[in-house]
mmCIF file with all atom_site columns, C-alpha atoms in Angstrom:
data_model
loop_
_atom_site.group_PDB
_atom_site.id
_atom_site.type_symbol
_atom_site.label_atom_id
_atom_site.label_alt_id
_atom_site.label_comp_id
_atom_site.label_asym_id
_atom_site.label_entity_id
_atom_site.label_seq_id
_atom_site.pdbx_PDB_ins_code
_atom_site.Cartn_x
_atom_site.Cartn_y
_atom_site.Cartn_z
_atom_site.occupancy
_atom_site.B_iso_or_equiv
_atom_site.pdbx_formal_charge
_atom_site.auth_seq_id
_atom_site.auth_comp_id
_atom_site.auth_asym_id
_atom_site.auth_atom_id
_atom_site.pdbx_PDB_model_num
ATOM 1   C CA . UNK A 1 1   ? -31.085 -1.328 8.382  1.00 71.00 ? 975  UNK A CA 1
ATOM 2   C CA . UNK A 1 2   ? -34.180 -2.230 10.599 1.00 77.00 ? 976  UNK A CA 1
ATOM 3   C CA . UNK A 1 3   ? -36.395 -4.812 8.905  1.00 74.00 ? 977  UNK A CA 1
ATOM 4   C CA . UNK A 1 4   ? -39.620 -6.680 10.015 1.00 74.00 ? 978  UNK A CA 1
ATOM 5   C CA . UNK A 1 5   ? -39.108 -6.475 13.757 1.00 80.00 ? 979  UNK A CA 1
ATOM 6   C CA . UNK A 1 6   ? -38.717 -4.263 16.830 1.00 85.00 ? 980  UNK A CA 1
ATOM 7   C CA . UNK A 1 7   ? -35.641 -2.204 17.433 1.00 85.00 ? 981  UNK A CA 1
ATOM 8   C CA . UNK A 1 8   ? -35.021 -0.119 20.626 1.00 88.00 ? 982  UNK A CA 1
ATOM 9   C CA . UNK A 1 9   ? -32.030 2.122  20.152 1.00 90.00 ? 983  UNK A CA 1
ATOM 10  C CA . UNK A 1 10  ? -30.928 3.609  23.620 1.00 91.00 ? 984  UNK A CA 1
ATOM 11  C CA . UNK A 1 11  ? -28.044 5.815  24.795 1.00 91.00 ? 985  UNK A CA 1
ATOM 12  C CA . UNK A 1 12  ? -26.023 6.139  21.610 1.00 92.00 ? 986  UNK A CA 1
ATOM 13  C CA . UNK A 1 13  ? -23.879 9.165  20.347 1.00 93.00 ? 987  UNK A CA 1
ATOM 14  C CA . UNK A 1 14  ? -24.290 9.596  16.648 1.00 92.00 ? 988  UNK A CA 1
ATOM 15  C CA . UNK A 1 15  ? -21.743 12.212 15.303 1.00 90.00 ? 989  UNK A CA 1
ATOM 16  C CA . UNK A 1 16  ? -20.371 11.284 11.886 1.00 83.00 ? 990  UNK A CA 1
ATOM 17  C CA . UNK A 1 17  ? -23.086 9.966  9.439  1.00 85.00 ? 991  UNK A CA 1
ATOM 18  C CA . UNK A 1 18  ? -23.103 10.749 5.708  1.00 86.00 ? 992  UNK A CA 1
ATOM 19  C CA . UNK A 1 19  ? -26.739 10.719 4.647  1.00 85.00 ? 993  UNK A CA 1
ATOM 20  C CA . UNK A 1 20  ? -28.702 9.125  7.726  1.00 82.00 ? 994  UNK A CA 1
ATOM 21  C CA . UNK A 1 21  ? -28.248 7.079  10.841 1.00 83.00 ? 995  UNK A CA 1
ATOM 22  C CA . UNK A 1 22  ? -31.355 4.929  11.183 1.00 86.00 ? 996  UNK A CA 1
ATOM 23  C CA . UNK A 1 23  ? -32.946 3.259  8.050  1.00 81.00 ? 997  UNK A CA 1
ATOM 24  C CA . UNK A 1 24  ? -35.902 0.962  7.821  1.00 83.00 ? 998  UNK A CA 1
ATOM 25  C CA . UNK A 1 25  ? -37.800 -1.218 5.356  1.00 83.00 ? 999  UNK A CA 1
ATOM 26  C CA . UNK A 1 26  ? -40.515 -3.878 5.547  1.00 81.00 ? 1000 UNK A CA 1
ATOM 27  C CA . UNK A 1 27  ? -42.559 -2.573 8.508  1.00 80.00 ? 1001 UNK A CA 1
ATOM 28  C CA . UNK A 1 28  ? -40.228 -2.116 11.413 1.00 83.00 ? 1002 UNK A CA 1
ATOM 29  C CA . UNK A 1 29  ? -41.026 -0.737 14.809 1.00 86.00 ? 1003 UNK A CA 1
ATOM 30  C CA . UNK A 1 30  ? -38.268 1.670  15.843 1.00 87.00 ? 1004 UNK A CA 1
ATOM 31  C CA . UNK A 1 31  ? -38.033 3.332  19.265 1.00 89.00 ? 1005 UNK A CA 1
ATOM 32  C CA . UNK A 1 32  ? -35.118 5.793  19.669 1.00 91.00 ? 1006 UNK A CA 1
ATOM 33  C CA . UNK A 1 33  ? -34.647 6.847  23.365 1.00 91.00 ? 1007 UNK A CA 1
ATOM 34  C CA . UNK A 1 34  ? -31.980 8.996  25.074 1.00 92.00 ? 1008 UNK A CA 1
ATOM 35  C CA . UNK A 1 35  ? -29.751 9.295  22.125 1.00 93.00 ? 1009 UNK A CA 1
ATOM 36  C CA . UNK A 1 36  ? -27.562 12.176 20.989 1.00 94.00 ? 1010 UNK A CA 1
ATOM 37  C CA . UNK A 1 37  ? -27.680 13.074 17.239 1.00 94.00 ? 1011 UNK A CA 1
ATOM 38  C CA . UNK A 1 38  ? -25.077 15.632 16.071 1.00 94.00 ? 1012 UNK A CA 1
ATOM 39  C CA . UNK A 1 39  ? -25.774 16.347 12.352 1.00 93.00 ? 1013 UNK A CA 1
ATOM 40  C CA . UNK A 1 40  ? -22.801 16.773 9.872  1.00 92.00 ? 1014 UNK A CA 1
ATOM 41  C CA . UNK A 1 41  ? -22.373 20.239 8.192  1.00 92.00 ? 1015 UNK A CA 1
ATOM 42  C CA . UNK A 1 42  ? -23.915 18.928 5.033  1.00 92.00 ? 1016 UNK A CA 1
ATOM 43  C CA . UNK A 1 43  ? -27.280 20.635 4.788  1.00 89.00 ? 1017 UNK A CA 1
ATOM 44  C CA . UNK A 1 44  ? -28.618 17.435 2.777  1.00 89.00 ? 1018 UNK A CA 1
ATOM 45  C CA . UNK A 1 45  ? -27.539 15.022 5.553  1.00 90.00 ? 1019 UNK A CA 1
ATOM 46  C CA . UNK A 1 46  ? -29.318 16.414 8.681  1.00 92.00 ? 1020 UNK A CA 1
ATOM 47  C CA . UNK A 1 47  ? -32.006 13.655 8.740  1.00 90.00 ? 1021 UNK A CA 1
ATOM 48  C CA . UNK A 1 48  ? -31.781 10.982 11.264 1.00 92.00 ? 1022 UNK A CA 1
ATOM 49  C CA . UNK A 1 49  ? -34.201 8.565  9.820  1.00 88.00 ? 1023 UNK A CA 1
ATOM 50  C CA . UNK A 1 50  ? -34.598 7.057  6.318  1.00 85.00 ? 1024 UNK A CA 1
ATOM 51  C CA . UNK A 1 51  ? -37.452 4.998  4.946  1.00 82.00 ? 1025 UNK A CA 1
ATOM 52  C CA . UNK A 1 52  ? -36.198 2.770  2.261  1.00 78.00 ? 1026 UNK A CA 1
ATOM 53  C CA . UNK A 1 53  ? -39.432 2.226  0.287  1.00 72.00 ? 1027 UNK A CA 1
ATOM 54  C CA . UNK A 1 54  ? -41.113 3.728  -2.742 1.00 66.00 ? 1028 UNK A CA 1
ATOM 55  C CA . UNK A 1 55  ? -43.764 5.860  -1.130 1.00 72.00 ? 1029 UNK A CA 1
ATOM 56  C CA . UNK A 1 56  ? -45.472 7.167  1.945  1.00 74.00 ? 1030 UNK A CA 1
ATOM 57  C CA . UNK A 1 57  ? -48.621 4.964  1.386  1.00 77.00 ? 1031 UNK A CA 1
ATOM 58  C CA . UNK A 1 58  ? -46.348 2.229  2.599  1.00 76.00 ? 1032 UNK A CA 1
ATOM 59  C CA . UNK A 1 59  ? -44.417 3.547  5.567  1.00 79.00 ? 1033 UNK A CA 1
ATOM 60  C CA . UNK A 1 60  ? -46.899 5.854  7.029  1.00 77.00 ? 1034 UNK A CA 1
ATOM 61  C CA . UNK A 1 61  ? -48.419 2.907  8.872  1.00 78.00 ? 1035 UNK A CA 1
ATOM 62  C CA . UNK A 1 62  ? -45.009 2.008  10.572 1.00 84.00 ? 1036 UNK A CA 1
ATOM 63  C CA . UNK A 1 63  ? -44.174 3.062  14.054 1.00 86.00 ? 1037 UNK A CA 1
ATOM 64  C CA . UNK A 1 64  ? -41.055 5.081  14.560 1.00 87.00 ? 1038 UNK A CA 1
ATOM 65  C CA . UNK A 1 65  ? -40.819 7.064  17.855 1.00 90.00 ? 1039 UNK A CA 1
ATOM 66  C CA . UNK A 1 66  ? -38.323 9.118  19.573 1.00 91.00 ? 1040 UNK A CA 1
ATOM 67  C CA . UNK A 1 67  ? -38.206 10.005 23.290 1.00 90.00 ? 1041 UNK A CA 1
ATOM 68  C CA . UNK A 1 68  ? -35.574 12.080 25.048 1.00 91.00 ? 1042 UNK A CA 1
ATOM 69  C CA . UNK A 1 69  ? -33.280 12.344 22.197 1.00 94.00 ? 1043 UNK A CA 1
ATOM 70  C CA . UNK A 1 70  ? -30.987 15.261 21.761 1.00 94.00 ? 1044 UNK A CA 1
ATOM 71  C CA . UNK A 1 71  ? -30.948 16.714 18.286 1.00 94.00 ? 1045 UNK A CA 1
ATOM 72  C CA . UNK A 1 72  ? -28.098 19.016 17.391 1.00 94.00 ? 1046 UNK A CA 1
ATOM 73  C CA . UNK A 1 73  ? -26.835 21.122 14.613 1.00 94.00 ? 1047 UNK A CA 1
ATOM 74  C CA . UNK A 1 74  ? -30.098 20.779 12.701 1.00 94.00 ? 1048 UNK A CA 1
ATOM 75  C CA . UNK A 1 75  ? -30.508 16.948 13.025 1.00 94.00 ? 1049 UNK A CA 1
ATOM 76  C CA . UNK A 1 76  ? -34.073 16.018 12.785 1.00 92.00 ? 1050 UNK A CA 1
ATOM 77  C CA . UNK A 1 77  ? -36.074 12.734 13.566 1.00 91.00 ? 1051 UNK A CA 1
ATOM 78  C CA . UNK A 1 78  ? -39.381 11.971 11.714 1.00 87.00 ? 1052 UNK A CA 1
ATOM 79  C CA . UNK A 1 79  ? -41.661 10.091 13.704 1.00 88.00 ? 1053 UNK A CA 1
ATOM 80  C CA . UNK A 1 80  ? -44.496 8.101  12.354 1.00 85.00 ? 1054 UNK A CA 1
ATOM 81  C CA . UNK A 1 81  ? -47.390 5.834  13.473 1.00 81.00 ? 1055 UNK A CA 1
ATOM 82  C CA . UNK A 1 82  ? -48.844 5.529  16.889 1.00 70.00 ? 1056 UNK A CA 1
ATOM 83  C CA . UNK A 1 83  ? -47.351 7.724  19.387 1.00 60.00 ? 1057 UNK A CA 1
ATOM 84  C CA . UNK A 1 84  ? -45.810 10.061 16.881 1.00 59.00 ? 1058 UNK A CA 1
ATOM 85  C CA . UNK A 1 85  ? -45.715 13.757 17.792 1.00 52.00 ? 1059 UNK A CA 1
ATOM 86  C CA . UNK A 1 86  ? -46.769 16.323 15.700 1.00 45.00 ? 1060 UNK A CA 1
ATOM 87  C CA . UNK A 1 87  ? -44.117 19.216 15.133 1.00 47.00 ? 1061 UNK A CA 1
ATOM 88  C CA . UNK A 1 88  ? -41.593 16.894 16.515 1.00 48.00 ? 1062 UNK A CA 1
ATOM 89  C CA . UNK A 1 89  ? -38.696 18.575 15.020 1.00 56.00 ? 1063 UNK A CA 1
ATOM 90  C CA . UNK A 1 90  ? -39.554 21.958 16.411 1.00 58.00 ? 1064 UNK A CA 1
ATOM 91  C CA . UNK A 1 91  ? -40.357 20.582 19.895 1.00 59.00 ? 1065 UNK A CA 1
ATOM 92  C CA . UNK A 1 92  ? -36.983 18.834 20.082 1.00 59.00 ? 1066 UNK A CA 1
ATOM 93  C CA . UNK A 1 93  ? -35.195 22.000 18.796 1.00 65.00 ? 1067 UNK A CA 1
ATOM 94  C CA . UNK A 1 94  ? -36.775 24.028 21.622 1.00 68.00 ? 1068 UNK A CA 1
ATOM 95  C CA . UNK A 1 95  ? -35.966 21.152 24.075 1.00 68.00 ? 1069 UNK A CA 1
ATOM 96  C CA . UNK A 1 96  ? -32.124 21.028 22.764 1.00 70.00 ? 1070 UNK A CA 1
ATOM 97  C CA . UNK A 1 97  ? -31.898 24.858 23.009 1.00 72.00 ? 1071 UNK A CA 1
ATOM 98  C CA . UNK A 1 98  ? -33.163 25.036 26.470 1.00 74.00 ? 1072 UNK A CA 1
ATOM 99  C CA . UNK A 1 99  ? -30.764 22.118 27.560 1.00 74.00 ? 1073 UNK A CA 1
ATOM 100 C CA . UNK A 1 100 ? -27.924 24.077 25.750 1.00 72.00 ? 1074 UNK A CA 1
ATOM 101 C CA . UNK A 1 101 ? -28.835 27.301 27.474 1.00 74.00 ? 1075 UNK A CA 1
ATOM 102 C CA . UNK A 1 102 ? -28.670 25.549 30.876 1.00 74.00 ? 1076 UNK A CA 1
ATOM 103 C CA . UNK A 1 103 ? -25.320 23.929 30.105 1.00 69.00 ? 1077 UNK A CA 1
ATOM 104 C CA . UNK A 1 104 ? -23.835 27.329 28.942 1.00 70.00 ? 1078 UNK A CA 1
ATOM 105 C CA . UNK A 1 105 ? -25.256 29.293 31.875 1.00 66.00 ? 1079 UNK A CA 1
ATOM 106 C CA . UNK A 1 106 ? -23.688 26.809 34.301 1.00 63.00 ? 1080 UNK A CA 1
ATOM 107 C CA . UNK A 1 107 ? -20.299 27.033 32.470 1.00 58.00 ? 1081 UNK A CA 1
ATOM 108 C CA . UNK A 1 108 ? -20.650 30.999 32.535 1.00 53.00 ? 1082 UNK A CA 1
ATOM 109 C CA . UNK A 1 109 ? -21.159 31.015 36.222 1.00 49.00 ? 1083 UNK A CA 1
ATOM 110 C CA . UNK A 1 110 ? -18.320 28.601 36.790 1.00 52.00 ? 1084 UNK A CA 1
ATOM 111 C CA . UNK A 1 111 ? -15.964 30.675 34.508 1.00 50.00 ? 1085 UNK A CA 1
ATOM 112 C CA . UNK A 1 112 ? -17.055 33.985 36.339 1.00 53.00 ? 1086 UNK A CA 1
ATOM 113 C CA . UNK A 1 113 ? -16.268 32.456 39.771 1.00 51.00 ? 1087 UNK A CA 1
ATOM 114 C CA . UNK A 1 114 ? -13.117 30.882 38.672 1.00 53.00 ? 1088 UNK A CA 1
ATOM 115 C CA . UNK A 1 115 ? -11.625 34.191 37.253 1.00 51.00 ? 1089 UNK A CA 1
ATOM 116 C CA . UNK A 1 116 ? -13.040 36.810 39.423 1.00 56.00 ? 1090 UNK A CA 1
ATOM 117 C CA . UNK A 1 117 ? -10.121 39.186 40.590 1.00 57.00 ? 1091 UNK A CA 1
ATOM 118 C CA . UNK A 1 118 ? -7.857  37.791 37.987 1.00 56.00 ? 1092 UNK A CA 1
ATOM 119 C CA . UNK A 1 119 ? -7.963  40.680 35.514 1.00 55.00 ? 1093 UNK A CA 1
ATOM 120 C CA . UNK A 1 120 ? -8.984  40.570 31.909 1.00 55.00 ? 1094 UNK A CA 1
ATOM 121 C CA . UNK A 1 121 ? -9.823  37.268 30.395 1.00 51.00 ? 1095 UNK A CA 1
ATOM 122 C CA . UNK A 1 122 ? -9.336  36.643 26.542 1.00 53.00 ? 1096 UNK A CA 1
ATOM 123 C CA . UNK A 1 123 ? -11.289 33.993 24.976 1.00 51.00 ? 1097 UNK A CA 1
ATOM 124 C CA . UNK A 1 124 ? -10.500 32.702 21.518 1.00 52.00 ? 1098 UNK A CA 1
ATOM 125 C CA . UNK A 1 125 ? -12.886 30.666 19.259 1.00 48.00 ? 1099 UNK A CA 1
ATOM 126 C CA . UNK A 1 126 ? -11.261 27.327 18.042 1.00 51.00 ? 1100 UNK A CA 1
ATOM 127 C CA . UNK A 1 127 ? -13.896 27.231 15.217 1.00 51.00 ? 1101 UNK A CA 1
ATOM 128 C CA . UNK A 1 128 ? -12.566 28.343 11.910 1.00 47.00 ? 1102 UNK A CA 1
#
């Protein structure tokens, strides 16, 4: 819980949260930078941030920013205050998809070059 101060959250890997990962109350300034947020399967637990107050009249003047964070599996960060970006979730989703496409394309090229001339390749998904 971030309260009454400045918090700089850098280079963390958040993968198993139940409701949210970052909570704040009492006017904190929170900068999230270079973190990886992998949301759980629960549709109601995809939010990275939580404001622990009664209404938006209070928290809309706080400063919560995110820069270079990777949002996966529907995770979203709601920035507020100075420096917050409109349409942040959509922008980060697009950036995350571009990064994922680059990683997958590199893996595919590596796979193709390593199995060339080896016959059929059978791939099975480990996801059930």
